[in-house]
Amino acid sequence: MISKKTIILATSIAFMTAGAALAAGGGKWNNHFKDADANGDGQITQEELQNSQATHFSQTDSNSDGQISLVEMEQAMAKRMAERMKSKFEKMDADNSGSLTADEFNARMNKMMEHLDKNGDGVISIDEIPQHGRDKS
């Protein structure tokens, strides 16, 4: 039988990205919005959207042939994932040592537990998991 602690840890890991994005106030969608909102007025015009799309396309089209191949898409995604991983690692590395102690690693999980455990009972129930994107039926 799986222990309660194992279930809690597995649930925390499974929802780490979603919980962190919600706690940060929008996560990747907030970043996409900021990227597209070129003049910073809090609104995205059709022109700003088109310019943002053109920029992302040209950045992904590494050989500038006007098409994005699967390899180019994989390379672009790997680069974005590496940048996100580096950013998350740097946030976790509280003492800037270049490596994570168990305490630094666990601090993120503990923060997620606090964020998701709405009623403070030490357990994350399905009702406490953010509803965004989850089938509600």
Short mmCIF file of N, CA and C in Angstrom, two decimals:
data_model
loop_
_atom_site.label_atom_id
_atom_site.label_comp_id
_atom_site.label_asym_id
_atom_site.label_seq_id
_atom_site.Cartn_x
_atom_site.Cartn_y
_atom_site.Cartn_z
N MET A 1 0.84 -1.19 0.00
CA MET A 1 0.00 0.00 0.00
C MET A 1 0.88 1.24 0.00
N ILE A 2 0.48 2.24 -0.76
CA ILE A 2 1.23 3.49 -0.86
C ILE A 2 0.92 4.35 0.35
N SER A 3 1.97 4.92 0.92
CA SER A 3 1.77 5.75 2.11
C SER A 3 1.17 7.11 1.75
N LYS A 4 0.57 7.73 2.74
CA LYS A 4 -0.03 9.06 2.57
C LYS A 4 1.04 10.06 2.15
N LYS A 5 2.24 9.95 2.72
CA LYS A 5 3.34 10.86 2.41
C LYS A 5 3.74 10.72 0.93
N THR A 6 3.78 9.50 0.42
CA THR A 6 4.13 9.27 -0.98
C THR A 6 3.08 9.88 -1.90
N ILE A 7 1.83 9.73 -1.57
CA ILE A 7 0.74 10.31 -2.37
C ILE A 7 0.85 11.83 -2.38
N ILE A 8 1.11 12.40 -1.22
CA ILE A 8 1.24 13.85 -1.13
C ILE A 8 2.41 14.33 -1.99
N LEU A 9 3.54 13.66 -1.88
CA LEU A 9 4.71 14.04 -2.65
C LEU A 9 4.45 13.90 -4.15
N ALA A 10 3.85 12.80 -4.56
CA ALA A 10 3.56 12.58 -5.98
C ALA A 10 2.60 13.63 -6.51
N THR A 11 1.59 13.96 -5.73
CA THR A 11 0.64 14.99 -6.13
C THR A 11 1.32 16.33 -6.25
N SER A 12 2.19 16.65 -5.30
CA SER A 12 2.92 17.92 -5.33
C SER A 12 3.77 18.02 -6.58
N ILE A 13 4.49 16.96 -6.90
CA ILE A 13 5.34 16.96 -8.09
C ILE A 13 4.49 17.10 -9.35
N ALA A 14 3.39 16.37 -9.42
CA ALA A 14 2.54 16.40 -10.61
C ALA A 14 1.97 17.78 -10.88
N PHE A 15 1.71 18.53 -9.83
CA PHE A 15 1.10 19.84 -10.01
C PHE A 15 2.07 20.99 -9.75
N MET A 16 3.37 20.70 -9.69
CA MET A 16 4.35 21.74 -9.40
C MET A 16 4.29 22.88 -10.41
N THR A 17 4.28 22.56 -11.66
CA THR A 17 4.28 23.61 -12.68
C THR A 17 3.00 24.42 -12.64
N ALA A 18 1.87 23.76 -12.53
CA ALA A 18 0.60 24.49 -12.50
C ALA A 18 0.50 25.36 -11.25
N GLY A 19 0.88 24.81 -10.12
CA GLY A 19 0.82 25.58 -8.87
C GLY A 19 1.76 26.77 -8.89
N ALA A 20 2.96 26.54 -9.39
CA ALA A 20 3.93 27.63 -9.45
C ALA A 20 3.47 28.73 -10.40
N ALA A 21 2.88 28.33 -11.52
CA ALA A 21 2.38 29.32 -12.49
C ALA A 21 1.27 30.15 -11.89
N LEU A 22 0.36 29.49 -11.17
CA LEU A 22 -0.73 30.23 -10.54
C LEU A 22 -0.21 31.15 -9.45
N ALA A 23 0.74 30.64 -8.66
CA ALA A 23 1.30 31.46 -7.58
C ALA A 23 2.05 32.67 -8.14
N ALA A 24 2.63 32.51 -9.33
CA ALA A 24 3.39 33.61 -9.94
C ALA A 24 2.48 34.59 -10.66
N GLY A 25 1.21 34.29 -10.76
CA GLY A 25 0.28 35.23 -11.37
C GLY A 25 0.18 35.13 -12.86
N GLY A 26 0.02 33.96 -13.40
CA GLY A 26 -0.25 33.84 -14.82
C GLY A 26 0.71 32.96 -15.57
N GLY A 27 1.88 32.74 -15.03
CA GLY A 27 2.82 31.84 -15.65
C GLY A 27 3.12 32.18 -17.09
N LYS A 28 3.18 31.15 -17.94
CA LYS A 28 3.61 31.36 -19.32
C LYS A 28 2.68 32.29 -20.09
N TRP A 29 1.39 32.30 -19.79
CA TRP A 29 0.47 33.17 -20.53
C TRP A 29 0.78 34.63 -20.24
N ASN A 30 1.13 34.92 -19.01
CA ASN A 30 1.52 36.28 -18.65
C ASN A 30 2.77 36.69 -19.42
N ASN A 31 3.74 35.78 -19.53
CA ASN A 31 4.96 36.06 -20.28
C ASN A 31 4.67 36.27 -21.76
N HIS A 32 3.80 35.43 -22.34
CA HIS A 32 3.44 35.59 -23.75
C HIS A 32 2.77 36.94 -23.98
N PHE A 33 1.91 37.32 -23.05
CA PHE A 33 1.22 38.60 -23.18
C PHE A 33 2.23 39.74 -23.16
N LYS A 34 3.15 39.70 -22.21
CA LYS A 34 4.16 40.76 -22.10
C LYS A 34 5.03 40.83 -23.36
N ASP A 35 5.37 39.66 -23.91
CA ASP A 35 6.17 39.64 -25.14
C ASP A 35 5.42 40.28 -26.31
N ALA A 36 4.14 39.99 -26.42
CA ALA A 36 3.36 40.50 -27.55
C ALA A 36 3.00 41.97 -27.38
N ASP A 37 2.83 42.42 -26.15
CA ASP A 37 2.43 43.81 -25.88
C ASP A 37 3.66 44.71 -26.01
N ALA A 38 4.05 45.00 -27.24
CA ALA A 38 5.30 45.70 -27.54
C ALA A 38 5.39 47.08 -26.89
N ASN A 39 4.29 47.82 -26.82
CA ASN A 39 4.35 49.17 -26.26
C ASN A 39 4.01 49.20 -24.77
N GLY A 40 3.71 48.04 -24.18
CA GLY A 40 3.48 47.94 -22.75
C GLY A 40 2.23 48.63 -22.23
N ASP A 41 1.21 48.79 -23.10
CA ASP A 41 0.00 49.49 -22.68
C ASP A 41 -1.06 48.57 -22.09
N GLY A 42 -0.73 47.29 -21.93
CA GLY A 42 -1.69 46.35 -21.35
C GLY A 42 -2.71 45.83 -22.34
N GLN A 43 -2.50 46.09 -23.62
CA GLN A 43 -3.39 45.62 -24.68
C GLN A 43 -2.55 45.10 -25.84
N ILE A 44 -3.06 44.10 -26.52
CA ILE A 44 -2.37 43.56 -27.69
C ILE A 44 -3.20 43.88 -28.92
N THR A 45 -2.62 44.66 -29.81
CA THR A 45 -3.30 44.98 -31.06
C THR A 45 -3.02 43.87 -32.07
N GLN A 46 -3.77 43.88 -33.16
CA GLN A 46 -3.55 42.90 -34.23
C GLN A 46 -2.12 43.03 -34.77
N GLU A 47 -1.65 44.26 -34.90
CA GLU A 47 -0.28 44.49 -35.40
C GLU A 47 0.76 43.92 -34.44
N GLU A 48 0.58 44.15 -33.14
CA GLU A 48 1.51 43.61 -32.15
C GLU A 48 1.51 42.08 -32.19
N LEU A 49 0.33 41.50 -32.32
CA LEU A 49 0.23 40.04 -32.39
C LEU A 49 0.96 39.51 -33.62
N GLN A 50 0.74 40.14 -34.76
CA GLN A 50 1.41 39.70 -36.00
C GLN A 50 2.92 39.84 -35.88
N ASN A 51 3.38 40.96 -35.30
CA ASN A 51 4.82 41.15 -35.13
C ASN A 51 5.41 40.10 -34.19
N SER A 52 4.70 39.79 -33.11
CA SER A 52 5.15 38.78 -32.16
C SER A 52 5.23 37.41 -32.83
N GLN A 53 4.22 37.08 -33.62
CA GLN A 53 4.22 35.80 -34.32
C GLN A 53 5.37 35.73 -35.32
N ALA A 54 5.61 36.82 -36.03
CA ALA A 54 6.69 36.85 -37.01
C ALA A 54 8.04 36.67 -36.32
N THR A 55 8.21 37.31 -35.19
CA THR A 55 9.46 37.18 -34.44
C THR A 55 9.67 35.75 -33.99
N HIS A 56 8.64 35.14 -33.41
CA HIS A 56 8.76 33.75 -32.94
C HIS A 56 9.02 32.80 -34.12
N PHE A 57 8.37 33.06 -35.24
CA PHE A 57 8.58 32.20 -36.41
C PHE A 57 10.03 32.31 -36.87
N SER A 58 10.54 33.53 -37.00
CA SER A 58 11.91 33.71 -37.50
C SER A 58 12.93 33.14 -36.52
N GLN A 59 12.66 33.22 -35.23
CA GLN A 59 13.57 32.65 -34.24
C GLN A 59 13.59 31.12 -34.33
N THR A 60 12.46 30.53 -34.67
CA THR A 60 12.37 29.07 -34.77
C THR A 60 12.93 28.58 -36.10
N ASP A 61 12.75 29.37 -37.16
CA ASP A 61 13.24 29.02 -38.50
C ASP A 61 14.74 29.31 -38.57
N SER A 62 15.54 28.44 -37.95
CA SER A 62 16.97 28.70 -37.77
C SER A 62 17.76 28.76 -39.08
N ASN A 63 17.30 28.10 -40.13
CA ASN A 63 18.03 28.16 -41.40
C ASN A 63 17.43 29.20 -42.36
N SER A 64 16.45 29.94 -41.90
CA SER A 64 15.82 31.05 -42.66
C SER A 64 15.32 30.64 -44.03
N ASP A 65 14.74 29.44 -44.12
CA ASP A 65 14.20 29.00 -45.41
C ASP A 65 12.70 29.27 -45.54
N GLY A 66 12.12 29.94 -44.54
CA GLY A 66 10.71 30.28 -44.60
C GLY A 66 9.79 29.16 -44.14
N GLN A 67 10.37 28.09 -43.62
CA GLN A 67 9.60 26.94 -43.14
C GLN A 67 10.23 26.45 -41.84
N ILE A 68 9.40 25.89 -40.99
CA ILE A 68 9.89 25.31 -39.74
C ILE A 68 9.81 23.79 -39.84
N SER A 69 10.97 23.16 -39.77
CA SER A 69 11.02 21.69 -39.81
C SER A 69 10.82 21.15 -38.39
N LEU A 70 10.59 19.86 -38.30
CA LEU A 70 10.46 19.21 -37.00
C LEU A 70 11.73 19.41 -36.19
N VAL A 71 12.89 19.28 -36.83
CA VAL A 71 14.17 19.45 -36.13
C VAL A 71 14.29 20.87 -35.58
N GLU A 72 13.91 21.87 -36.37
CA GLU A 72 13.96 23.26 -35.89
C GLU A 72 13.01 23.47 -34.71
N MET A 73 11.83 22.87 -34.79
CA MET A 73 10.87 22.99 -33.70
C MET A 73 11.42 22.33 -32.44
N GLU A 74 12.01 21.14 -32.59
CA GLU A 74 12.60 20.45 -31.44
C GLU A 74 13.73 21.27 -30.83
N GLN A 75 14.57 21.88 -31.66
CA GLN A 75 15.67 22.69 -31.16
C GLN A 75 15.15 23.91 -30.41
N ALA A 76 14.14 24.56 -30.96
CA ALA A 76 13.57 25.74 -30.31
C ALA A 76 12.94 25.36 -28.97
N MET A 77 12.23 24.26 -28.94
CA MET A 77 11.60 23.82 -27.69
C MET A 77 12.66 23.43 -26.66
N ALA A 78 13.71 22.74 -27.09
CA ALA A 78 14.79 22.35 -26.17
C ALA A 78 15.46 23.59 -25.59
N LYS A 79 15.65 24.63 -26.40
CA LYS A 79 16.26 25.86 -25.93
C LYS A 79 15.36 26.53 -24.88
N ARG A 80 14.05 26.61 -25.16
CA ARG A 80 13.12 27.22 -24.21
C ARG A 80 13.09 26.43 -22.90
N MET A 81 13.07 25.10 -23.02
CA MET A 81 13.03 24.27 -21.81
C MET A 81 14.30 24.46 -20.99
N ALA A 82 15.46 24.54 -21.66
CA ALA A 82 16.73 24.74 -20.96
C ALA A 82 16.74 26.10 -20.25
N GLU A 83 16.20 27.13 -20.90
CA GLU A 83 16.15 28.46 -20.28
C GLU A 83 15.24 28.44 -19.06
N ARG A 84 14.09 27.79 -19.17
CA ARG A 84 13.16 27.70 -18.04
C ARG A 84 13.77 26.90 -16.90
N MET A 85 14.44 25.81 -17.24
CA MET A 85 15.08 24.97 -16.22
C MET A 85 16.14 25.77 -15.48
N LYS A 86 16.95 26.53 -16.21
CA LYS A 86 18.00 27.35 -15.60
C LYS A 86 17.38 28.39 -14.67
N SER A 87 16.33 29.03 -15.12
CA SER A 87 15.65 30.04 -14.30
C SER A 87 15.09 29.43 -13.02
N LYS A 88 14.43 28.29 -13.14
CA LYS A 88 13.87 27.62 -11.96
C LYS A 88 14.97 27.19 -11.00
N PHE A 89 16.06 26.65 -11.58
CA PHE A 89 17.18 26.22 -10.75
C PHE A 89 17.75 27.40 -9.97
N GLU A 90 17.95 28.53 -10.65
CA GLU A 90 18.52 29.71 -9.99
C GLU A 90 17.61 30.21 -8.87
N LYS A 91 16.29 30.11 -9.05
CA LYS A 91 15.37 30.51 -8.00
C LYS A 91 15.45 29.57 -6.80
N MET A 92 15.67 28.29 -7.07
CA MET A 92 15.75 27.30 -6.00
C MET A 92 17.08 27.38 -5.25
N ASP A 93 18.15 27.80 -5.94
CA ASP A 93 19.49 27.85 -5.37
C ASP A 93 19.63 29.10 -4.51
N ALA A 94 19.05 29.07 -3.32
CA ALA A 94 18.96 30.24 -2.44
C ALA A 94 20.31 30.82 -2.06
N ASP A 95 21.33 29.98 -1.92
CA ASP A 95 22.65 30.47 -1.52
C ASP A 95 23.58 30.72 -2.71
N ASN A 96 23.04 30.59 -3.93
CA ASN A 96 23.80 30.83 -5.17
C ASN A 96 25.09 30.02 -5.24
N SER A 97 25.03 28.79 -4.76
CA SER A 97 26.21 27.93 -4.74
C SER A 97 26.42 27.18 -6.05
N GLY A 98 25.40 27.17 -6.90
CA GLY A 98 25.51 26.41 -8.15
C GLY A 98 25.05 24.97 -8.00
N SER A 99 24.59 24.62 -6.81
CA SER A 99 24.03 23.29 -6.59
C SER A 99 22.92 23.41 -5.55
N LEU A 100 22.05 22.41 -5.53
CA LEU A 100 20.91 22.43 -4.61
C LEU A 100 21.13 21.48 -3.46
N THR A 101 20.92 21.98 -2.27
CA THR A 101 20.91 21.11 -1.10
C THR A 101 19.52 20.49 -1.01
N ALA A 102 19.38 19.51 -0.17
CA ALA A 102 18.06 18.90 0.02
C ALA A 102 17.06 19.94 0.53
N ASP A 103 17.52 20.82 1.42
CA ASP A 103 16.63 21.87 1.94
C ASP A 103 16.17 22.81 0.85
N GLU A 104 17.08 23.22 -0.04
CA GLU A 104 16.71 24.11 -1.14
C GLU A 104 15.74 23.41 -2.09
N PHE A 105 16.01 22.15 -2.38
CA PHE A 105 15.13 21.38 -3.27
C PHE A 105 13.75 21.22 -2.65
N ASN A 106 13.70 20.89 -1.38
CA ASN A 106 12.43 20.65 -0.70
C ASN A 106 11.65 21.93 -0.44
N ALA A 107 12.32 23.07 -0.36
CA ALA A 107 11.63 24.34 -0.10
C ALA A 107 10.57 24.61 -1.15
N ARG A 108 10.85 24.30 -2.39
CA ARG A 108 9.87 24.51 -3.48
C ARG A 108 8.64 23.62 -3.27
N MET A 109 8.89 22.38 -2.91
CA MET A 109 7.78 21.46 -2.66
C MET A 109 6.96 21.91 -1.46
N ASN A 110 7.64 22.35 -0.42
CA ASN A 110 6.93 22.82 0.77
C ASN A 110 6.08 24.04 0.46
N LYS A 111 6.61 24.94 -0.36
CA LYS A 111 5.86 26.13 -0.75
C LYS A 111 4.63 25.72 -1.57
N MET A 112 4.80 24.74 -2.45
CA MET A 112 3.66 24.26 -3.23
C MET A 112 2.62 23.63 -2.33
N MET A 113 3.06 22.88 -1.35
CA MET A 113 2.13 22.25 -0.42
C MET A 113 1.31 23.32 0.28
N GLU A 114 1.99 24.37 0.75
CA GLU A 114 1.29 25.47 1.42
C GLU A 114 0.29 26.13 0.48
N HIS A 115 0.69 26.31 -0.77
CA HIS A 115 -0.17 26.97 -1.75
C HIS A 115 -1.40 26.12 -2.08
N LEU A 116 -1.20 24.83 -2.27
CA LEU A 116 -2.29 23.96 -2.71
C LEU A 116 -3.17 23.48 -1.56
N ASP A 117 -2.61 23.33 -0.37
CA ASP A 117 -3.37 22.83 0.78
C ASP A 117 -4.21 23.96 1.37
N LYS A 118 -5.33 24.25 0.71
CA LYS A 118 -6.16 25.41 1.06
C LYS A 118 -6.71 25.36 2.49
N ASN A 119 -7.04 24.17 2.98
CA ASN A 119 -7.63 24.10 4.33
C ASN A 119 -6.60 23.81 5.41
N GLY A 120 -5.32 23.70 5.05
CA GLY A 120 -4.25 23.56 6.03
C GLY A 120 -4.23 22.25 6.79
N ASP A 121 -4.81 21.19 6.23
CA ASP A 121 -4.85 19.92 6.95
C ASP A 121 -3.65 19.01 6.67
N GLY A 122 -2.69 19.49 5.87
CA GLY A 122 -1.50 18.69 5.57
C GLY A 122 -1.70 17.70 4.45
N VAL A 123 -2.84 17.75 3.79
CA VAL A 123 -3.16 16.84 2.69
C VAL A 123 -3.72 17.67 1.53
N ILE A 124 -3.31 17.33 0.32
CA ILE A 124 -3.87 17.98 -0.86
C ILE A 124 -4.95 17.06 -1.42
N SER A 125 -6.17 17.54 -1.38
CA SER A 125 -7.28 16.76 -1.93
C SER A 125 -7.54 17.24 -3.36
N ILE A 126 -8.27 16.45 -4.10
CA ILE A 126 -8.59 16.80 -5.49
C ILE A 126 -9.35 18.12 -5.56
N ASP A 127 -10.12 18.43 -4.55
CA ASP A 127 -10.87 19.68 -4.52
C ASP A 127 -9.97 20.91 -4.37
N GLU A 128 -8.74 20.70 -3.87
CA GLU A 128 -7.82 21.80 -3.67
C GLU A 128 -6.94 22.07 -4.89
N ILE A 129 -6.96 21.18 -5.85
CA ILE A 129 -6.19 21.33 -7.07
C ILE A 129 -6.86 22.40 -7.93
N PRO A 130 -6.09 23.35 -8.47
CA PRO A 130 -6.69 24.40 -9.32
C PRO A 130 -7.52 23.81 -10.44
N GLN A 131 -8.66 24.41 -10.69
CA GLN A 131 -9.61 23.91 -11.69
C GLN A 131 -9.20 24.24 -13.12
N HIS A 132 -8.37 25.24 -13.32
CA HIS A 132 -8.02 25.69 -14.67
C HIS A 132 -7.51 24.52 -15.50
N GLY A 133 -8.17 24.26 -16.60
CA GLY A 133 -7.75 23.22 -17.53
C GLY A 133 -8.14 21.82 -17.15
N ARG A 134 -8.76 21.64 -15.99
CA ARG A 134 -9.15 20.30 -15.55
C ARG A 134 -10.60 20.06 -15.93
N ASP A 135 -10.87 18.89 -16.44
CA ASP A 135 -12.25 18.52 -16.81
C ASP A 135 -13.10 18.57 -15.56
N LYS A 136 -14.18 19.33 -15.63
CA LYS A 136 -15.03 19.54 -14.45
C LYS A 136 -16.24 18.62 -14.43
N SER A 137 -16.33 17.71 -15.37
CA SER A 137 -17.51 16.83 -15.42
C SER A 137 -17.39 15.64 -14.50
#
